[in-house]
């Protein structure tokens, strides 16, 4: 009877998470896209032309795949997000591998926000989970020899073809192997990590340099940010990442941020306490190694590679393994009460999404009608901005990209004379956009 009740709770959490993910992008003025989303969709739209090498082709090609079935790039991205969540649950159920924990994690508002985003993190999370499962199989000696090396190497290469930070996972895999060199599985992790790194080198010379020989030089720059700034951003990033209820700080500051940071900090302290107090299995040690080294590398790369401040989205491929261990420990102590964390997180997310709601479908129709009237539904489209800091203008460009992905932001005033260049004024003089009530 108790098991049946628990199954009902898990099913209800899955349904609630699925519905909340849909609401998260429908109740957003631009459907949960950002400037990177614009580039992903454009890359998919113009393929086989290689539009850029800033990101791997894994996610854009997955968008392209779904467009073969009649979906546009925007709706393809939402199918991938919803499919990614369902895959995690079904894979965990089928393999009897952290099922309760993955349902608890998937329902956290931060992960709901990821699954609803048009971003490559939605695609990489299922592959990270498969990677963790294969590692578990190897550590428990259910998968051995050349077969183990092959499978682990292939999943590492797949991860890199979705997001470049998978390089950190390769590195962490090798490090774990070095520290466990004398154990039967140690060499498997070392060899797989080396194979992954060899692929990265070949990828750099055979793909990136071929299409953009100045890529590395243009992105590498020593001393980009002072340590004081990076440490502050790291602290704020980790305390929001590990806040199970609210993962975003108010940019305007205020007392609310102290509460958000405080809850996250207390949760991190509890995590560390549980990890240190309870004996960890070899698999759990591997999970924490991947997460810890991934976060550390994400921090240090900022000294010479320009990336956004670390947040729940950028760190998701590394925090997933940490959350898995954490929720397992919590469940061992509190049992079914642990589900209350995810339930409350979903309620918090619903309240936040409702209060800040904008109507994406209404805005999409407005943009679609506008582009049709201007004969700009198809083909290359430019959107003029004076600088990248003009967030309101960027939001319009992002919204346009959900209808016509082949849009580029331009900062050249002379481009405004072209018929295929739009400006904020040209758009807003003819249509009205239903904005989120809280930006």
Short mmCIF file of C-alpha atoms in Angstrom, two decimals:
data_model
loop_
_atom_site.label_atom_id
_atom_site.label_comp_id
_atom_site.label_asym_id
_atom_site.label_seq_id
_atom_site.Cartn_x
_atom_site.Cartn_y
_atom_site.Cartn_z
CA UNK A 1 0.00 0.00 0.00
CA UNK A 2 2.82 2.39 0.91
CA UNK A 3 4.61 1.60 -2.36
CA UNK A 4 1.43 2.35 -4.33
CA UNK A 5 1.07 5.70 -2.59
CA UNK A 6 4.66 6.52 -3.39
CA UNK A 7 4.15 5.59 -7.06
CA UNK A 8 1.15 7.92 -7.20
CA UNK A 9 3.26 10.74 -5.73
CA UNK A 10 6.00 10.15 -8.31
CA UNK A 11 3.50 10.07 -11.19
CA UNK A 12 1.86 13.29 -9.98
CA UNK A 13 5.26 14.97 -9.75
CA UNK A 14 6.11 13.91 -13.31
CA UNK A 15 2.78 15.23 -14.64
CA UNK A 16 3.13 18.50 -12.69
CA UNK A 17 6.70 18.98 -13.97
CA UNK A 18 5.64 18.33 -17.58
CA UNK A 19 2.77 20.83 -17.36
CA UNK A 20 4.91 23.40 -15.56
CA UNK A 21 7.57 23.16 -18.27
CA UNK A 22 4.96 23.99 -20.92
CA UNK A 23 3.57 26.91 -18.90
CA UNK A 24 7.09 28.18 -18.31
CA UNK A 25 7.61 29.00 -22.00
CA UNK A 26 3.99 29.82 -22.92
CA UNK A 27 3.78 32.38 -20.11
CA UNK A 28 6.94 34.11 -21.26
CA UNK A 29 6.80 37.03 -23.67
CA UNK A 30 9.38 35.50 -26.01
CA UNK A 31 8.95 31.80 -25.32
CA UNK A 32 12.08 31.32 -23.19
CA UNK A 33 14.74 32.22 -25.74
CA UNK A 34 17.89 34.35 -25.42
CA UNK A 35 20.64 35.62 -27.78
CA UNK A 36 22.27 32.18 -27.83
CA UNK A 37 18.93 30.64 -28.77
CA UNK A 38 18.82 32.99 -31.74
CA UNK A 39 22.19 31.66 -32.91
CA UNK A 40 21.20 28.01 -32.38
CA UNK A 41 18.02 28.38 -34.42
CA UNK A 42 19.77 30.34 -37.18
CA UNK A 43 22.55 27.73 -37.39
CA UNK A 44 19.91 25.03 -37.74
CA UNK A 45 17.99 27.02 -40.35
CA UNK A 46 20.95 27.65 -42.68
CA UNK A 47 22.58 24.19 -42.34
CA UNK A 48 24.46 22.71 -44.27
CA UNK A 49 26.01 26.16 -44.41
CA UNK A 50 28.18 26.44 -41.28
CA UNK A 51 27.00 29.70 -39.77
CA UNK A 52 29.39 29.74 -36.79
CA UNK A 53 31.69 27.56 -34.68
CA UNK A 54 30.96 29.23 -31.35
CA UNK A 55 28.92 26.19 -30.37
CA UNK A 56 28.99 22.54 -31.54
CA UNK A 57 26.49 21.29 -34.09
CA UNK A 58 24.78 18.73 -31.84
CA UNK A 59 21.90 20.94 -30.68
CA UNK A 60 21.30 22.80 -33.99
CA UNK A 61 21.24 19.47 -35.86
CA UNK A 62 18.72 18.07 -33.39
CA UNK A 63 16.52 21.10 -34.16
CA UNK A 64 17.02 20.41 -37.86
CA UNK A 65 15.92 16.81 -37.38
CA UNK A 66 12.55 17.80 -35.92
CA UNK A 67 11.94 20.35 -38.66
CA UNK A 68 11.83 17.38 -41.06
CA UNK A 69 8.49 16.51 -39.43
CA UNK A 70 6.94 19.91 -40.08
CA UNK A 71 7.94 21.79 -36.92
CA UNK A 72 9.81 25.07 -37.07
CA UNK A 73 13.04 25.55 -35.10
CA UNK A 74 11.30 27.12 -32.11
CA UNK A 75 8.75 24.36 -31.59
CA UNK A 76 11.45 21.78 -32.30
CA UNK A 77 13.41 23.17 -29.36
CA UNK A 78 10.41 22.81 -27.07
CA UNK A 79 9.87 19.21 -28.16
CA UNK A 80 13.52 18.51 -27.35
CA UNK A 81 13.13 20.06 -23.89
CA UNK A 82 10.00 18.07 -23.04
CA UNK A 83 11.48 14.95 -24.61
CA UNK A 84 14.69 15.35 -22.62
CA UNK A 85 12.75 15.37 -19.35
CA UNK A 86 10.65 12.35 -20.30
CA UNK A 87 13.77 10.49 -21.45
CA UNK A 88 15.45 11.05 -18.07
CA UNK A 89 12.44 9.63 -16.25
CA UNK A 90 11.92 6.67 -18.60
CA UNK A 91 15.63 5.79 -18.71
CA UNK A 92 15.87 5.93 -14.90
CA UNK A 93 12.76 3.74 -14.64
CA UNK A 94 13.90 1.25 -17.26
CA UNK A 95 17.39 0.89 -15.78
CA UNK A 96 16.24 1.19 -12.15
CA UNK A 97 18.83 3.94 -11.79
CA UNK A 98 18.11 6.89 -9.46
CA UNK A 99 14.44 7.06 -10.49
CA UNK A 100 13.19 8.87 -7.38
CA UNK A 101 16.13 11.24 -7.46
CA UNK A 102 15.75 12.20 -11.15
CA UNK A 103 12.04 12.94 -10.64
CA UNK A 104 12.90 15.07 -7.61
CA UNK A 105 15.57 16.94 -9.58
CA UNK A 106 13.50 17.38 -12.75
CA UNK A 107 10.76 19.11 -10.76
CA UNK A 108 13.06 21.70 -9.24
CA UNK A 109 12.19 25.11 -10.68
CA UNK A 110 15.72 25.61 -11.99
CA UNK A 111 15.55 22.41 -14.05
CA UNK A 112 12.02 23.22 -15.22
CA UNK A 113 13.48 26.51 -16.47
CA UNK A 114 16.17 24.57 -18.37
CA UNK A 115 13.77 22.09 -19.99
CA UNK A 116 11.60 25.01 -21.17
CA UNK A 117 14.59 26.90 -22.64
CA UNK A 118 15.72 26.91 -26.26
CA UNK A 119 19.26 26.04 -25.21
CA UNK A 120 21.69 23.15 -25.59
CA UNK A 121 21.54 22.27 -21.88
CA UNK A 122 18.16 20.64 -22.54
CA UNK A 123 19.84 18.17 -24.88
CA UNK A 124 23.02 17.53 -22.90
CA UNK A 125 21.31 16.55 -19.63
CA UNK A 126 20.03 13.16 -20.92
CA UNK A 127 23.50 12.41 -22.31
CA UNK A 128 25.09 13.34 -18.97
CA UNK A 129 22.69 10.94 -17.27
CA UNK A 130 23.62 8.13 -19.69
CA UNK A 131 27.29 8.94 -19.03
CA UNK A 132 26.74 8.63 -15.26
CA UNK A 133 24.93 5.32 -15.78
CA UNK A 134 27.78 3.91 -17.89
CA UNK A 135 30.27 5.03 -15.23
CA UNK A 136 28.18 3.26 -12.59
CA UNK A 137 28.18 0.10 -14.73
CA UNK A 138 31.97 0.28 -15.06
CA UNK A 139 32.62 0.97 -11.37
CA UNK A 140 30.38 -1.94 -10.33
CA UNK A 141 32.17 -4.11 -12.95
CA UNK A 142 29.01 -4.82 -14.93
CA UNK A 143 30.76 -3.31 -17.95
CA UNK A 144 34.41 -4.14 -18.54
CA UNK A 145 37.29 -4.18 -21.01
CA UNK A 146 37.33 -2.66 -24.48
CA UNK A 147 33.54 -2.45 -24.54
CA UNK A 148 33.60 -0.21 -21.46
CA UNK A 149 36.28 2.05 -22.95
CA UNK A 150 34.40 2.27 -26.26
CA UNK A 151 31.03 3.15 -24.69
CA UNK A 152 32.49 5.68 -22.27
CA UNK A 153 34.60 7.33 -24.99
CA UNK A 154 31.64 7.59 -27.36
CA UNK A 155 29.41 9.23 -24.75
CA UNK A 156 32.17 11.71 -23.88
CA UNK A 157 32.54 12.61 -27.56
CA UNK A 158 28.76 12.95 -27.87
CA UNK A 159 28.72 15.32 -24.88
CA UNK A 160 31.42 17.49 -26.46
CA UNK A 161 29.44 17.68 -29.70
CA UNK A 162 26.56 19.23 -27.74
CA UNK A 163 28.47 21.60 -25.44
CA UNK A 164 32.17 22.47 -25.37
CA UNK A 165 32.28 22.50 -21.51
CA UNK A 166 32.03 18.70 -21.77
CA UNK A 167 35.80 19.03 -22.00
CA UNK A 168 35.70 19.46 -18.21
CA UNK A 169 33.83 16.16 -17.87
CA UNK A 170 36.54 14.47 -19.94
CA UNK A 171 39.19 15.94 -17.68
CA UNK A 172 37.33 14.92 -14.52
CA UNK A 173 36.91 11.39 -15.88
CA UNK A 174 40.65 11.09 -16.42
CA UNK A 175 41.42 12.53 -12.98
CA UNK A 176 39.09 10.03 -11.30
CA UNK A 177 40.87 7.25 -13.18
CA UNK A 178 44.29 8.48 -12.04
CA UNK A 179 43.23 8.53 -8.38
CA UNK A 180 41.84 5.00 -8.77
CA UNK A 181 44.61 3.67 -10.99
CA UNK A 182 45.15 0.52 -8.90
CA UNK A 183 41.48 -0.45 -9.06
CA UNK A 184 40.13 -2.61 -11.86
CA UNK A 185 38.19 0.24 -13.48
CA UNK A 186 40.83 2.96 -13.11
CA UNK A 187 42.47 2.51 -16.51
CA UNK A 188 39.09 2.50 -18.24
CA UNK A 189 38.45 6.06 -17.08
CA UNK A 190 41.99 7.16 -17.94
CA UNK A 191 41.89 5.74 -21.47
CA UNK A 192 38.39 7.11 -22.12
CA UNK A 193 39.42 10.56 -20.91
CA UNK A 194 42.50 10.50 -23.16
CA UNK A 195 40.45 9.39 -26.18
CA UNK A 196 38.01 12.21 -25.51
CA UNK A 197 40.81 14.78 -25.31
CA UNK A 198 42.35 13.47 -28.55
CA UNK A 199 38.97 13.99 -30.23
CA UNK A 200 38.87 17.57 -28.92
CA UNK A 201 42.29 18.28 -30.46
CA UNK A 202 41.28 16.78 -33.80
CA UNK A 203 37.97 18.69 -33.68
CA UNK A 204 39.85 21.94 -33.17
CA UNK A 205 42.14 21.47 -36.17
CA UNK A 206 39.74 19.72 -38.55
CA UNK A 207 36.50 21.62 -37.85
CA UNK A 208 36.93 24.86 -35.92
CA UNK A 209 40.11 25.99 -37.72
CA UNK A 210 38.66 25.03 -41.10
CA UNK A 211 35.60 27.27 -40.74
CA UNK A 212 37.00 29.91 -38.37
CA UNK A 213 40.79 29.96 -38.02
CA UNK A 214 40.64 32.99 -35.70
CA UNK A 215 38.14 31.44 -33.26
CA UNK A 216 40.57 30.65 -30.43
CA UNK A 217 42.52 33.91 -30.78
CA UNK A 218 39.33 35.97 -30.73
CA UNK A 219 37.92 34.26 -27.62
CA UNK A 220 41.05 33.74 -25.50
CA UNK A 221 42.10 36.78 -23.51
CA UNK A 222 44.12 36.68 -20.29
CA UNK A 223 42.90 38.73 -17.32
CA UNK A 224 39.34 39.30 -18.48
CA UNK A 225 37.92 39.79 -14.98
CA UNK A 226 39.41 40.50 -11.54
CA UNK A 227 39.36 37.66 -9.01
CA UNK A 228 37.19 39.66 -6.61
CA UNK A 229 34.43 39.91 -9.23
CA UNK A 230 34.68 36.25 -10.22
CA UNK A 231 34.55 35.05 -6.60
CA UNK A 232 31.48 37.20 -5.94
CA UNK A 233 29.77 35.82 -9.03
CA UNK A 234 30.75 32.27 -8.04
CA UNK A 235 29.25 32.69 -4.57
CA UNK A 236 26.03 34.14 -5.96
CA UNK A 237 25.96 31.49 -8.68
CA UNK A 238 26.38 28.52 -6.35
CA UNK A 239 23.90 29.80 -3.76
CA UNK A 240 21.25 30.24 -6.44
CA UNK A 241 22.14 27.01 -8.27
CA UNK A 242 21.68 25.04 -5.07
CA UNK A 243 18.60 26.92 -3.91
CA UNK A 244 15.90 24.34 -4.62
CA UNK A 245 13.13 26.95 -4.84
CA UNK A 246 14.37 30.14 -6.53
CA UNK A 247 17.37 30.17 -8.84
CA UNK A 248 17.39 33.81 -9.99
CA UNK A 249 18.46 36.91 -8.10
CA UNK A 250 16.70 40.25 -8.48
CA UNK A 251 19.07 42.36 -10.64
CA UNK A 252 17.93 45.46 -8.75
CA UNK A 253 19.15 43.97 -5.47
CA UNK A 254 17.20 44.22 -2.24
CA UNK A 255 16.43 42.19 0.84
CA UNK A 256 14.81 39.39 -1.19
CA UNK A 257 18.22 38.46 -2.57
CA UNK A 258 19.56 37.92 0.95
CA UNK A 259 16.82 35.37 1.50
CA UNK A 260 17.52 33.60 -1.81
CA UNK A 261 21.26 33.47 -1.15
CA UNK A 262 20.69 32.47 2.47
CA UNK A 263 18.53 29.45 1.58
CA UNK A 264 21.06 28.37 -1.04
CA UNK A 265 23.96 28.72 1.40
CA UNK A 266 22.19 26.69 4.07
CA UNK A 267 21.44 24.00 1.50
CA UNK A 268 25.12 23.86 0.46
CA UNK A 269 26.17 23.52 4.11
CA UNK A 270 23.65 20.68 4.57
CA UNK A 271 24.97 19.03 1.42
CA UNK A 272 28.55 19.12 2.62
CA UNK A 273 27.50 17.83 6.05
CA UNK A 274 25.66 14.84 4.55
CA UNK A 275 28.50 14.05 2.14
CA UNK A 276 31.10 14.14 4.91
CA UNK A 277 29.04 12.38 7.58
CA UNK A 278 27.74 9.51 5.44
CA UNK A 279 29.95 6.96 3.76
CA UNK A 280 29.97 7.44 0.01
CA UNK A 281 29.99 4.59 -2.48
CA UNK A 282 32.56 4.59 -5.29
CA UNK A 283 29.82 5.63 -7.72
CA UNK A 284 28.82 8.55 -5.51
CA UNK A 285 32.47 9.62 -5.24
CA UNK A 286 32.63 9.62 -9.04
CA UNK A 287 29.45 11.69 -9.30
CA UNK A 288 30.82 14.29 -6.87
CA UNK A 289 34.19 14.33 -8.64
CA UNK A 290 32.52 15.08 -11.98
CA UNK A 291 30.38 17.81 -10.44
CA UNK A 292 33.13 19.39 -8.36
CA UNK A 293 35.79 19.46 -11.07
CA UNK A 294 33.23 20.65 -13.63
CA UNK A 295 32.28 23.62 -11.45
CA UNK A 296 35.93 24.40 -10.63
CA UNK A 297 36.94 24.34 -14.30
CA UNK A 298 33.94 26.51 -15.20
CA UNK A 299 35.23 29.05 -12.69
CA UNK A 300 38.89 29.10 -13.75
CA UNK A 301 38.12 29.21 -17.49
CA UNK A 302 36.66 32.68 -16.91
CA UNK A 303 40.16 34.07 -16.42
CA UNK A 304 40.91 33.74 -20.13
CA UNK A 305 37.65 32.82 -21.90
CA UNK A 306 34.67 35.13 -22.10
CA UNK A 307 31.55 33.45 -20.67
CA UNK A 308 28.47 34.65 -18.84
CA UNK A 309 28.53 34.66 -15.03
CA UNK A 310 28.03 31.13 -13.73
CA UNK A 311 24.39 30.31 -13.11
CA UNK A 312 21.93 27.41 -12.91
CA UNK A 313 21.94 26.91 -16.69
CA UNK A 314 25.69 26.89 -17.31
CA UNK A 315 26.38 24.63 -14.33
CA UNK A 316 23.49 22.21 -14.88
CA UNK A 317 25.60 19.49 -16.61
CA UNK A 318 27.83 19.41 -13.51
CA UNK A 319 25.29 19.95 -10.73
CA UNK A 320 23.06 17.10 -11.94
CA UNK A 321 25.37 14.46 -10.48
CA UNK A 322 25.67 16.37 -7.19
CA UNK A 323 21.88 16.69 -6.86
CA UNK A 324 21.55 12.94 -7.47
CA UNK A 325 23.79 12.09 -4.53
CA UNK A 326 22.23 14.78 -2.35
CA UNK A 327 18.63 13.68 -2.89
CA UNK A 328 19.60 10.05 -2.32
CA UNK A 329 21.05 10.97 1.06
CA UNK A 330 18.01 13.10 1.92
CA UNK A 331 15.63 10.30 0.98
CA UNK A 332 17.58 7.82 3.10
CA UNK A 333 16.99 10.10 6.09
CA UNK A 334 13.55 11.66 5.50
CA UNK A 335 11.86 9.17 3.18
CA UNK A 336 8.77 10.42 1.34
CA UNK A 337 9.00 13.81 3.06
CA UNK A 338 11.78 14.57 0.55
CA UNK A 339 9.13 14.88 -2.16
CA UNK A 340 7.86 18.01 -0.41
CA UNK A 341 10.99 19.87 -1.58
CA UNK A 342 10.14 19.35 -5.24
CA UNK A 343 6.43 19.93 -4.68
CA UNK A 344 7.14 23.27 -3.00
CA UNK A 345 9.64 24.15 -5.74
CA UNK A 346 6.96 23.56 -8.38
CA UNK A 347 4.50 25.73 -6.45
CA UNK A 348 7.10 28.48 -6.12
CA UNK A 349 7.82 28.23 -9.83
CA UNK A 350 4.15 28.42 -10.71
CA UNK A 351 3.67 31.54 -8.57
CA UNK A 352 6.75 33.21 -10.09
CA UNK A 353 5.72 32.30 -13.65
CA UNK A 354 2.14 33.50 -13.09
CA UNK A 355 3.15 36.84 -11.57
CA UNK A 356 5.73 37.52 -14.29
CA UNK A 357 3.68 36.10 -17.14
CA UNK A 358 3.62 37.39 -20.69
CA UNK A 359 1.66 35.84 -23.54
CA UNK A 360 4.04 34.20 -25.99
CA UNK A 361 1.39 32.83 -28.35
CA UNK A 362 -0.18 36.28 -28.68
CA UNK A 363 3.23 37.87 -29.32
CA UNK A 364 4.12 35.16 -31.82
CA UNK A 365 0.97 35.86 -33.81
CA UNK A 366 1.72 39.59 -33.77
CA UNK A 367 5.26 39.03 -35.05
CA UNK A 368 4.10 36.49 -37.61
CA UNK A 369 1.53 38.91 -39.02
CA UNK A 370 4.07 41.75 -39.06
CA UNK A 371 6.73 39.70 -40.89
CA UNK A 372 4.14 38.47 -43.38
CA UNK A 373 2.98 42.02 -44.12
CA UNK A 374 6.61 43.13 -44.56
CA UNK A 375 7.41 40.05 -46.69
CA UNK A 376 10.16 39.07 -44.24
CA UNK A 377 8.90 35.68 -43.10
CA UNK A 378 11.68 33.91 -44.97
CA UNK A 379 15.26 34.70 -45.93
CA UNK A 380 17.99 36.64 -44.16
CA UNK A 381 16.79 39.27 -41.70
CA UNK A 382 18.83 41.83 -39.75
CA UNK A 383 17.87 43.59 -36.53
CA UNK A 384 19.71 46.81 -35.73
CA UNK A 385 20.93 47.67 -32.25
CA UNK A 386 23.44 50.25 -31.07
CA UNK A 387 24.94 47.94 -28.44
CA UNK A 388 24.47 44.52 -26.88
CA UNK A 389 23.39 46.14 -23.61
CA UNK A 390 20.06 47.29 -25.08
CA UNK A 391 18.10 44.43 -23.54
CA UNK A 392 14.64 45.60 -24.63
CA UNK A 393 15.73 45.70 -28.27
CA UNK A 394 17.40 42.30 -27.92
CA UNK A 395 14.14 40.83 -26.59
CA UNK A 396 12.39 41.95 -29.78
CA UNK A 397 15.10 40.33 -31.91
CA UNK A 398 14.77 37.12 -29.89
CA UNK A 399 10.99 37.11 -30.35
CA UNK A 400 11.39 37.62 -34.10
CA UNK A 401 13.82 34.68 -34.22
CA UNK A 402 11.10 32.32 -32.97
CA UNK A 403 9.23 32.98 -36.24
CA UNK A 404 12.12 33.61 -38.64
CA UNK A 405 15.30 32.01 -37.20
CA UNK A 406 17.46 33.43 -40.00
CA UNK A 407 17.95 36.72 -38.16
CA UNK A 408 21.21 38.40 -37.21
CA UNK A 409 21.80 41.33 -34.91
CA UNK A 410 23.72 44.14 -36.61
CA UNK A 411 25.41 47.16 -35.06
CA UNK A 412 26.06 48.98 -38.36
CA UNK A 413 23.86 52.09 -38.81
CA UNK A 414 24.16 51.81 -42.60
CA UNK A 415 22.33 48.46 -42.47
CA UNK A 416 19.13 50.26 -41.46
CA UNK A 417 18.84 51.46 -45.07
CA UNK A 418 18.34 47.88 -46.24
CA UNK A 419 14.83 46.52 -46.72
CA UNK A 420 15.59 43.38 -44.69
CA UNK A 421 16.77 45.29 -41.61
CA UNK A 422 14.35 45.93 -38.74
CA UNK A 423 14.63 48.28 -35.79
CA UNK A 424 12.73 48.54 -32.54
CA UNK A 425 10.88 51.57 -33.89
CA UNK A 426 9.83 49.84 -37.13
CA UNK A 427 8.41 46.90 -35.19
CA UNK A 428 6.70 48.68 -32.29
CA UNK A 429 5.02 51.32 -34.43
CA UNK A 430 2.94 48.54 -36.02
CA UNK A 431 2.48 45.94 -33.27
CA UNK A 432 2.16 45.73 -29.50
CA UNK A 433 4.09 43.14 -27.51
CA UNK A 434 2.65 41.66 -24.32
CA UNK A 435 5.63 41.99 -21.98
CA UNK A 436 6.47 40.03 -18.87
CA UNK A 437 5.23 42.02 -15.91
CA UNK A 438 8.55 41.63 -14.10
CA UNK A 439 11.71 41.78 -16.21
#
